[in-house]
Amino acid sequence: MSHRTFTHLDALESEAIHIMREVAAECTNPALLFSGGKDSIVLLRLAEKAFRPGRFPFPLLHIDTEHNFPEVIEFRNHRAKELGERLIVRSMEDSIKQGRVVLRSENQSRNPFQSITLLDAIAEFRFDACIGGARRDEEKARAKERIFSFRDEFGQWDPKNQRPELWSLYNTRTHPGENIRVFPISNWTELDVWEYIEREQLEVPSIYFAHWREVIPRDSGLLPVSHLVQPKEGEHVEKIMVRFRTVGDMSCTCPVASQAKNVSEIIAETAMTRITERGATRMDDQTSDASMELRKKEGYF
Amino acid sequence: MSEVKNIRRDRAELLRFITAGSVDDGKSTLIGRLLHDSKSIFEDQLSSIARTSNKRGMQAVDLSLLTDGLQAEREQGITIDVAYRYFATPKRKFIIADTPGHEQYTRNMVTGASTANLAIILIDARKGVLTQSRRHAYLASLVGIPHLVVAINKMDLVGYSREVYERIRNDFAAFAQGLRLSNIEYVPMSALNGDMVVERGDRLTWYEGRTLMDLLENIDIEHDVNTDDFRFPVQWVSRPQTEELHDFRGYMGRIESGSIRVGDEVTILPSGLSSRIKEILLYKDSFEDVFAPQSVTLTIEDHLDISRGDMLVKTDQQPQIKKEFAAMLCWLSEQPLDSQRKYIVKHTTRMIKGMVNQIDYRVDVNTLNHETADSLKMNDIARVVMKVQQPIVFDDYARNRATGNFIIIDETSNNTVAAGMIC
């Protein structure tokens, strides 16, 4: 028999399991948003803890921009299969073909348009709740968001009209057409996520670990070279050792210089880092002081 | 099930606290100072507020900008009720519920306080104990926050005077006695200069107590939860009905208080039937004994009809079961209480119909006087008698926070309109 003490991770884990079970019990038709990124990988382990030995009482849903890193998509498919749970993928390519999403150029960031495909998927399957891996430490709009975040018929978040959330009594009621986004790891930080990944020995896509990659220094970030991102005139390509802190749209997700080859080295780096997760890695959050807030109001996660 | 683990209750590593005070008391500066001096501010955040400080013509970086609001708040001159912030020291992880605003303070503070272990009440040393300090202390006592720290701030503006500090401390203590608040700590500080927040500084040498950070890191919160009474509201019943798990029935939920061990006798409420704990499971682990606030899956020796909304308790630790009960109510909605209407009451894992049957009195949060009332509007606090359609299984809030609280939901709008504490 092994012994250990009840840690802050145990407290956060228990809270998250409690939240997932409330969703399962009170919502009619929930889904869990799984992208293959580290936060949603943690969600899957929490769902296993919440519902095994039974099946998950919800399918997994991925809104695929088709600008994702291939390692992440491979990982997504592998993990869903391993769990034996149903994975629904809805692609932005379809939204583009149907004219629901109109891009200015083929290579522009697709992050802002995910909302459209997500809202279409919600309507198609009549999901009344979507469980997501957003955390409040990511961004100041998130800091003010509830764990059960209510969206109106148009998928919009109204920051000044949120339901009060007291104790752990969550109000899950919706009218038809409305939707709730649920964030079980709201109270986790980036460091907590990595410590949990280490403790639970969770697999993550390889691009989270340090590897050699061709990048273009642009603005304050390092853009990864791909079929979507090529050097502009006057820019140069460098090959350096990097890892990704977040995995999103290839055209705007920047890696950071790193030597961290395994989870414990990532934890050591995360504990020391002086730049926020989104500050370092997301060009689309730096366009204005309120970019995340605006995207959320339009239906973003 | 492969591993058997025994998790020990040890020092609590996660502390949730709330800061009560207005902008004028230096609340944002204090939070900024805590984050800055504990090295929890990232360079990109710091350079962003440095730019803004500079734009606004300030000489030094204004740490209060760290808690600056959203675009919607800036444009419309409103404040959104609660923002959550995170920082850590080698000893503990902290979650701050930052609740700004003057107008809707009661509603905001009650919301933020509902999950807090500790409240910091900020007092401007120049002004002393004001009406609003009393209001904050009353709300802290109402919501049953176990620990209070009275931060007597802006000591730099009163010449770091020991007399001023002691006078305010004595005033507050006299008032707090009437509220039956215990566990109060007092710290003189200058959040602006950083004295006694994380560092001691060299201007308050006469103060021999602990710094604010020292208190936050070391205050004993292990005994905040009720460790006596086992309470397990069933959230979800697992019946996989696969070939190998044909007869498996797992009762899933979170232990809200107390502890339980394999073999213990439990009573299922409200039915009153009894059985014994067979297994305590979570994913691949199975445990001998577990305690609040662990989320687990329980199996019992007998086949009983148990569903969501039922509560498992130890047979020798029975709660109350009633359809009518007294409660302190905080009204949260802009839509006033309609005492003729039926609402939805959510208590533990149950949702039932109910109504406010009677308003005993309303509390004036400034004077603490009781007054009569026919209705309740936003930010009102009142003692009421609730009546619900089926009996609920509860403890008094003062004895058990988790089984003594409830929310009221408006069936038409689906909004959460009130928070209640059973007394």
XYZ file of C-alpha atoms in Angstrom, chain A residues 1-8 11-15 17-18 21-22 24-26 45 48-54 57 136-137 140-141 143-144 146 157 159-160 162-175 186-187 189 191-192 195 273-276 279 289-290 293-294 297, chain B residues 4-8 10 13-14 16 39 41-45 69-73 76 78 80-84 86 93 110-111 114-115 235-236 245 248 252-254 282-283 288 293-297 308 332 344 346 348-349 351 397 405-407 409 411-416 419-421:
138
model
C 0.000 0.000 0.000
C 1.358 3.418 -0.900
C 0.863 6.585 1.111
C 0.970 10.198 0.094
C -0.413 13.521 1.330
C -3.352 15.505 -0.020
C -1.817 18.226 -2.196
C -3.098 21.336 -3.949
C -7.841 19.795 -4.263
C -7.964 21.093 -7.855
C -8.601 17.601 -9.223
C -11.480 16.971 -6.846
C -13.077 20.302 -7.750
C -14.287 16.024 -11.095
C -17.179 17.490 -9.118
C -20.244 15.167 -12.744
C -22.577 18.145 -12.283
C -23.252 15.049 -16.750
C -26.116 14.956 -14.272
C -27.829 18.236 -15.060
C -7.872 12.217 -17.432
C -11.726 9.125 -16.653
C -11.524 9.771 -12.927
C -15.045 11.164 -12.859
C -16.781 8.389 -14.822
C -14.797 5.145 -14.954
C -15.580 2.265 -14.875
C -18.414 3.628 -17.048
C -21.535 10.509 -20.681
C -8.474 31.906 -15.658
C -4.746 32.580 -15.405
C -7.791 38.919 -18.088
C -11.086 38.246 -19.859
C -10.131 35.911 -15.077
C -13.628 37.342 -14.930
C -17.532 31.907 -14.469
C -20.806 35.936 -23.775
C -19.413 39.765 -19.309
C -21.600 42.190 -17.400
C -23.082 36.725 -15.692
C -24.891 34.539 -13.208
C -23.548 34.789 -9.679
C -21.635 31.611 -8.836
C -21.642 30.748 -5.143
C -20.037 27.882 -3.209
C -20.093 24.948 -5.598
C -23.770 25.245 -6.461
C -23.733 25.648 -10.227
C -26.755 26.912 -12.108
C -26.918 24.727 -15.229
C -30.327 25.775 -16.515
C -30.732 26.928 -20.120
C -33.546 27.734 -22.503
C -10.620 27.374 -14.372
C -8.590 27.533 -11.168
C -2.344 27.566 -13.635
C 2.337 25.088 -13.798
C -0.487 23.068 -12.191
C 2.595 19.091 -12.582
C 9.509 31.685 -16.775
C 8.880 35.391 -16.716
C 6.462 35.646 -19.668
C 2.777 34.627 -19.664
C 2.110 36.608 -24.241
C -5.598 44.938 -25.193
C -9.013 43.347 -25.506
C -12.560 39.597 -24.740
C -13.870 40.499 -28.189
C -18.182 37.835 -26.982
C -4.388 0.830 -3.201
C -3.543 4.207 -1.861
C -3.950 5.969 1.379
C -3.956 9.737 1.138
C -3.086 11.571 4.342
C -1.727 17.192 5.938
C -1.591 23.806 0.337
C -4.376 25.773 -1.345
C -8.563 30.961 -1.189
C 7.384 37.391 -8.255
C 3.950 39.134 -12.334
C 5.242 38.259 -15.746
C 7.445 40.568 -17.775
C 4.899 41.113 -20.519
C 2.267 42.090 -17.938
C -10.770 45.894 -15.995
C -12.039 44.738 -19.331
C -12.821 46.950 -22.277
C -16.537 46.630 -21.501
C -15.906 47.914 -17.995
C -19.256 51.720 -19.722
C -19.088 49.550 -14.718
C -17.762 43.202 -13.296
C -18.227 41.518 -9.998
C -15.516 38.964 -9.367
C -12.104 38.439 -10.969
C -9.907 35.556 -9.911
C -3.499 33.231 -8.857
C -0.888 28.251 -3.785
C -21.008 37.357 -0.692
C -20.232 35.670 -4.021
C -18.611 31.881 -0.443
C -15.513 29.860 -1.328
C -24.060 13.366 -7.894
C -24.223 10.516 -10.393
C -19.492 -5.094 -14.601
C -21.753 -2.673 -10.642
C -20.272 9.118 -7.420
C -19.842 12.369 -5.572
C -17.649 14.547 -3.409
C -11.421 6.496 -8.069
C -10.279 5.433 -11.516
C -9.237 2.317 2.708
C -13.023 17.334 -0.073
C -12.156 14.191 -2.056
C -14.263 13.181 -5.064
C -14.744 9.418 -5.124
C -16.975 6.548 -6.198
C -28.870 11.731 -7.518
C -28.692 38.965 -5.800
C -36.278 26.624 -7.862
C -30.722 24.139 -5.518
C -26.435 20.021 -2.498
C -27.306 17.918 -5.566
C -33.229 20.933 -7.358
C -24.670 26.591 7.842
C -26.123 26.577 1.736
C -28.502 26.872 -1.202
C -29.235 29.100 -4.184
C -33.135 30.220 -9.304
C -37.711 29.503 -13.241
C -38.583 31.926 -16.026
C -35.289 33.717 -16.565
C -33.115 30.859 -15.253
C -31.076 33.439 -13.341
C -29.582 32.826 -9.917
C -28.019 32.838 -1.944
C -29.174 31.258 1.292
C -27.601 30.020 4.505
